Amino acid sequence: DAKTTQPNSMESNEEEPVHLPCNHSTISGTDYIHWYRQLPSQGPEYVIHGLTSNVNNRMASLAIAEDRKSSTLILHRATLRDAAVYYCILRASNAGGTSYGKLTFGQGTILTVHP
Amino acid sequence: EAQVTQNPRYLITVTGKKLTVTCSQNMNHEYMSWYRQDPGLGLRQIYYSMNVEVTDKGDVPEGYKVSRKEKRNFPLILESPSPNQTSLYFCASSYRARNRGTGELFFGEGSRLTVL
C-alpha cells in the first residue's frame, strides 16, 4: 500500500501561514493526494486534494512537488479554529486502483495554533 | 443535508455481548468504510465496501464483521466484543468512480465504544 509520512506535530501563531509537509515517495501515477483534518471531538473532514498541479480552495492550498513524491498543505492565515490533526493520504483515481478501497491514514500531524 | 449517521454515539458493554454499530449515508455513495481510532495509532481501516454485497478487509479486521445488503447502510458487527476493541469508531463514505465526484470521504461523527 502506498504510504505517507508526516511530522508528528507542528506549531504556528495565529494569522501566520502554516506549511504542513507530507512525503509519499511510493506514490503511483493514478494516486490522488488527499488531505483531511480532524477537529477535537469530531470526525475527519475533507480539506483538499490534487493530482499534479497546485490546487486552491476556500480552506487551503495544496502544493505538489514536480516528482509528486511530496506535497505541502498551506493554510494561508492560521486561526485558532485550524488547530486539528491533519492527515495526508493517497487514493487511486478510480475504483480499479489498488489504493482506492484500502486506505492508510497514519497518525497525521497535530497542529497547534498559538494566539 | 448530506450526512453519514452512526449509532449509537456512545456505548458501554461487557465482554462477549454481541453488538452492532450502524452506519447510514444519504448521498447514494457506493463506497463505505469503517475505521477505529486509538491514542497514538491514528485512524486504522477495519473493513470497506466498494458496493452492495462487496466487502473487503482493511488493516485491522480481526474481531469484526460487516455486511452491505443495501447501498445506504454498512453496519459494523462485533460478535464477541473484547476489551481491546474499546475504541472510537468512524464510518465514512464516498462515490466509487472519480467521474462521479472527487472521491472525497465523508465521515460520521464517531461512536465511542467501551468494552468492560
Short mmCIF file of C-alpha atoms in Angstrom, two decimals:
data_model
loop_
_atom_site.label_atom_id
_atom_site.label_comp_id
_atom_site.label_asym_id
_atom_site.label_seq_id
_atom_site.Cartn_x
_atom_site.Cartn_y
_atom_site.Cartn_z
CA ASP A 1 0.00 0.00 0.00
CA ALA A 2 1.15 3.48 -0.76
CA LYS A 3 2.22 5.17 2.47
CA THR A 4 2.64 8.74 3.57
CA THR A 5 4.96 10.25 6.18
CA GLN A 6 4.11 13.36 8.16
CA PRO A 7 5.70 15.11 11.13
CA ASN A 8 4.04 14.23 14.42
CA SER A 9 3.36 17.83 15.37
CA MET A 10 3.77 21.44 14.28
CA GLU A 11 3.09 24.78 15.88
CA SER A 12 2.05 28.10 14.48
CA ASN A 13 0.96 31.53 15.62
CA GLU A 14 -2.43 32.89 14.78
CA GLU A 15 -2.69 34.74 11.46
CA GLU A 16 0.61 33.35 10.22
CA PRO A 17 0.90 30.92 7.31
CA VAL A 18 1.35 27.24 8.04
CA HIS A 19 3.03 24.74 5.75
CA LEU A 20 2.26 21.10 6.57
CA PRO A 21 4.51 18.66 4.70
CA CYS A 22 3.78 15.14 3.55
CA ASN A 23 6.15 12.65 1.93
CA HIS A 24 4.80 9.97 -0.37
CA SER A 25 7.78 8.56 -2.22
CA THR A 26 5.92 5.41 -3.34
CA ILE A 27 3.05 7.29 -4.97
CA SER A 28 1.78 5.76 -8.20
CA GLY A 29 0.68 7.60 -11.29
CA THR A 30 -3.01 7.06 -10.55
CA ASP A 31 -2.90 8.27 -6.95
CA TYR A 32 -4.54 11.50 -5.89
CA ILE A 33 -3.20 13.25 -2.79
CA HIS A 34 -5.97 13.92 -0.30
CA TRP A 35 -5.81 15.98 2.86
CA TYR A 36 -8.23 15.68 5.74
CA ARG A 37 -8.34 17.28 9.14
CA GLN A 38 -9.90 16.22 12.40
CA LEU A 39 -11.02 18.83 14.85
CA PRO A 40 -11.25 17.84 18.52
CA SER A 41 -14.18 15.52 19.21
CA GLN A 42 -15.23 15.36 15.55
CA GLY A 43 -14.88 13.04 12.61
CA PRO A 44 -12.28 13.84 9.94
CA GLU A 45 -13.33 16.29 7.24
CA TYR A 46 -12.09 16.72 3.70
CA VAL A 47 -9.78 19.68 3.09
CA ILE A 48 -8.37 19.44 -0.42
CA HIS A 49 -7.00 17.04 -2.98
CA GLY A 50 -4.84 17.14 -6.11
CA LEU A 51 -3.05 15.06 -8.70
CA THR A 52 -0.20 17.03 -10.25
CA SER A 53 -0.98 20.72 -10.28
CA ASN A 54 -1.21 23.00 -7.28
CA VAL A 55 -4.77 23.44 -6.03
CA ASN A 56 -6.57 26.16 -4.12
CA ASN A 57 -9.92 26.19 -2.38
CA ARG A 58 -11.57 28.25 0.31
CA MET A 59 -9.92 26.25 3.08
CA ALA A 60 -6.34 25.82 1.92
CA SER A 61 -3.84 25.41 -0.89
CA LEU A 62 -2.05 22.26 -1.92
CA ALA A 63 1.42 22.44 -3.42
CA ILE A 64 2.60 19.26 -5.12
CA ALA A 65 6.24 18.62 -5.94
CA GLU A 66 7.11 18.14 -9.58
CA ASP A 67 8.08 14.50 -8.99
CA ARG A 68 4.91 14.04 -6.84
CA LYS A 69 6.89 12.43 -4.07
CA SER A 70 5.92 15.12 -1.61
CA SER A 71 3.24 17.73 -1.07
CA THR A 72 2.53 20.62 1.25
CA LEU A 73 -0.78 21.78 2.66
CA ILE A 74 -0.77 25.53 3.09
CA LEU A 75 -3.04 27.38 5.48
CA HIS A 76 -2.53 30.99 4.48
CA ARG A 77 -3.55 32.55 7.78
CA ALA A 78 -3.91 30.14 10.65
CA THR A 79 -6.73 30.69 13.08
CA LEU A 80 -7.41 29.03 16.41
CA ARG A 81 -10.13 27.03 14.64
CA ASP A 82 -7.45 25.42 12.45
CA ALA A 83 -5.96 23.58 15.43
CA ALA A 84 -6.52 19.96 14.48
CA VAL A 85 -4.88 16.74 13.35
CA TYR A 86 -4.09 16.87 9.62
CA TYR A 87 -3.92 13.69 7.59
CA CYS A 88 -2.36 13.22 4.18
CA ILE A 89 -3.46 10.09 2.31
CA LEU A 90 -3.16 8.68 -1.18
CA ARG A 91 -6.22 7.49 -3.07
CA ALA A 92 -6.28 5.95 -6.54
CA SER A 93 -8.06 7.97 -9.19
CA ASN A 94 -10.50 5.18 -10.00
CA ALA A 95 -12.05 2.15 -8.41
CA GLY A 96 -9.60 -0.12 -10.21
CA GLY A 97 -6.61 1.39 -8.47
CA THR A 98 -5.15 -0.59 -5.59
CA SER A 99 -5.36 2.30 -3.18
CA TYR A 100 -8.97 3.22 -3.85
CA GLY A 101 -10.64 0.93 -1.34
CA LYS A 102 -7.94 0.19 1.18
CA LEU A 103 -6.77 3.47 2.69
CA THR A 104 -3.98 4.18 5.16
CA PHE A 105 -4.31 7.31 7.27
CA GLY A 106 -1.43 7.06 9.69
CA GLN A 107 -1.18 9.29 12.73
CA GLY A 108 -1.24 12.65 10.99
CA THR A 109 0.25 15.96 12.14
CA ILE A 110 -1.08 17.64 15.25
CA LEU A 111 -1.23 21.37 14.52
CA THR A 112 -1.20 23.71 17.50
CA VAL A 113 -2.08 27.35 16.88
CA HIS A 114 -1.00 29.90 19.45
CA PRO A 115 -2.96 33.13 19.98
CA GLU B 1 -28.38 17.67 4.31
CA ALA B 2 -25.69 15.27 3.13
CA GLN B 3 -24.51 13.22 6.04
CA VAL B 4 -23.18 9.97 7.44
CA THR B 5 -25.03 8.89 10.56
CA GLN B 6 -23.67 6.48 13.12
CA ASN B 7 -25.50 4.89 16.04
CA PRO B 8 -25.00 4.58 18.89
CA ARG B 9 -22.69 7.51 19.53
CA TYR B 10 -21.71 6.11 22.91
CA LEU B 11 -21.94 2.57 24.22
CA ILE B 12 -20.64 0.72 27.25
CA THR B 13 -20.96 -3.03 27.05
CA VAL B 14 -19.48 -6.18 28.54
CA THR B 15 -17.16 -8.79 27.09
CA GLY B 16 -18.91 -11.25 24.82
CA LYS B 17 -22.17 -9.41 24.34
CA LYS B 18 -22.78 -9.06 20.62
CA LEU B 19 -23.31 -5.54 19.37
CA THR B 20 -23.85 -3.71 16.12
CA VAL B 21 -22.84 -0.17 15.26
CA THR B 22 -24.95 1.15 12.42
CA CYS B 23 -23.82 3.50 9.67
CA SER B 24 -26.13 5.12 7.15
CA GLN B 25 -25.42 7.65 4.39
CA ASN B 26 -27.91 9.66 2.32
CA MET B 27 -25.62 10.58 -0.59
CA ASN B 28 -26.07 7.45 -2.73
CA HIS B 29 -22.38 6.63 -2.28
CA GLU B 30 -21.13 3.28 -3.49
CA TYR B 31 -18.07 3.18 -1.23
CA MET B 32 -18.26 2.86 2.55
CA SER B 33 -15.67 2.00 5.16
CA TRP B 34 -15.06 1.65 8.88
CA TYR B 35 -12.11 2.93 10.93
CA ARG B 36 -11.05 2.73 14.53
CA GLN B 37 -9.05 5.42 16.23
CA ASP B 38 -6.85 4.77 19.24
CA PRO B 39 -4.42 7.11 21.01
CA GLY B 40 -1.03 7.07 19.32
CA LEU B 41 -2.21 4.83 16.48
CA GLY B 42 -4.21 7.23 14.35
CA LEU B 43 -7.03 6.05 12.10
CA ARG B 44 -6.88 2.41 11.07
CA GLN B 45 -9.19 0.90 8.49
CA ILE B 46 -11.24 -2.12 9.58
CA TYR B 47 -13.34 -3.02 6.53
CA TYR B 48 -14.50 -1.35 3.37
CA SER B 49 -17.17 -1.93 0.76
CA MET B 50 -16.95 -0.91 -2.87
CA ASN B 51 -20.66 -1.54 -3.48
CA VAL B 52 -23.65 -3.61 -2.35
CA GLU B 53 -22.65 -7.17 -1.43
CA VAL B 54 -18.93 -6.34 -1.96
CA THR B 55 -16.79 -6.07 1.17
CA ASP B 56 -13.08 -6.43 1.88
CA LYS B 57 -10.68 -6.33 4.78
CA GLY B 58 -8.76 -3.29 5.82
CA ASP B 59 -5.71 -3.31 8.08
CA VAL B 60 -7.37 -4.44 11.34
CA PRO B 61 -10.37 -6.68 10.53
CA GLU B 62 -9.90 -9.25 13.32
CA GLY B 63 -12.90 -9.46 15.64
CA TYR B 64 -15.23 -7.55 13.34
CA LYS B 65 -17.79 -8.39 10.68
CA VAL B 66 -19.60 -6.19 8.21
CA SER B 67 -22.42 -6.55 5.74
CA ARG B 68 -23.62 -4.44 2.83
CA LYS B 69 -27.11 -5.53 1.91
CA GLU B 70 -28.29 -2.04 0.99
CA LYS B 71 -26.41 0.81 -0.57
CA ARG B 72 -27.06 3.27 2.21
CA ASN B 73 -26.19 1.04 5.19
CA PHE B 74 -22.93 -0.53 6.32
CA PRO B 75 -23.21 -1.95 9.85
CA LEU B 76 -20.18 -2.98 11.89
CA ILE B 77 -20.75 -6.13 13.93
CA LEU B 78 -18.79 -7.22 16.97
CA GLU B 79 -19.86 -10.82 17.55
CA SER B 80 -17.98 -11.23 20.83
CA PRO B 81 -16.51 -7.91 21.92
CA SER B 82 -13.34 -7.85 23.98
CA PRO B 83 -11.72 -5.02 25.97
CA ASN B 84 -9.12 -4.46 23.22
CA GLN B 85 -11.97 -3.33 20.97
CA THR B 86 -12.58 -0.35 23.21
CA SER B 87 -12.08 2.48 20.77
CA LEU B 88 -13.55 5.37 18.82
CA TYR B 89 -15.10 4.17 15.56
CA PHE B 90 -15.75 6.16 12.41
CA CYS B 91 -17.73 5.30 9.33
CA ALA B 92 -17.02 7.02 6.00
CA SER B 93 -18.48 7.02 2.51
CA SER B 94 -17.68 8.33 -0.96
CA TYR B 95 -18.59 7.92 -4.59
CA ARG B 96 -16.83 4.97 -6.12
CA ALA B 97 -15.94 6.32 -9.52
CA ARG B 98 -14.00 9.52 -9.85
CA ASN B 99 -16.10 10.68 -12.73
CA ARG B 100 -19.00 10.91 -10.32
CA GLY B 101 -17.19 13.05 -7.79
CA THR B 102 -13.88 13.95 -6.27
CA GLY B 103 -13.56 10.74 -4.28
CA GLU B 104 -13.60 12.76 -1.09
CA LEU B 105 -14.59 10.85 2.00
CA PHE B 106 -17.47 11.95 4.21
CA PHE B 107 -17.15 10.82 7.83
CA GLY B 108 -19.67 10.24 10.55
CA GLU B 109 -19.33 11.84 13.97
CA GLY B 110 -17.96 8.73 15.58
CA SER B 111 -19.10 6.03 18.01
CA ARG B 112 -17.24 5.66 21.27
CA LEU B 113 -17.33 2.06 22.42
CA THR B 114 -16.18 0.77 25.79
CA VAL B 115 -15.97 -2.97 26.43
CA LEU B 116 -15.64 -3.94 30.09
#
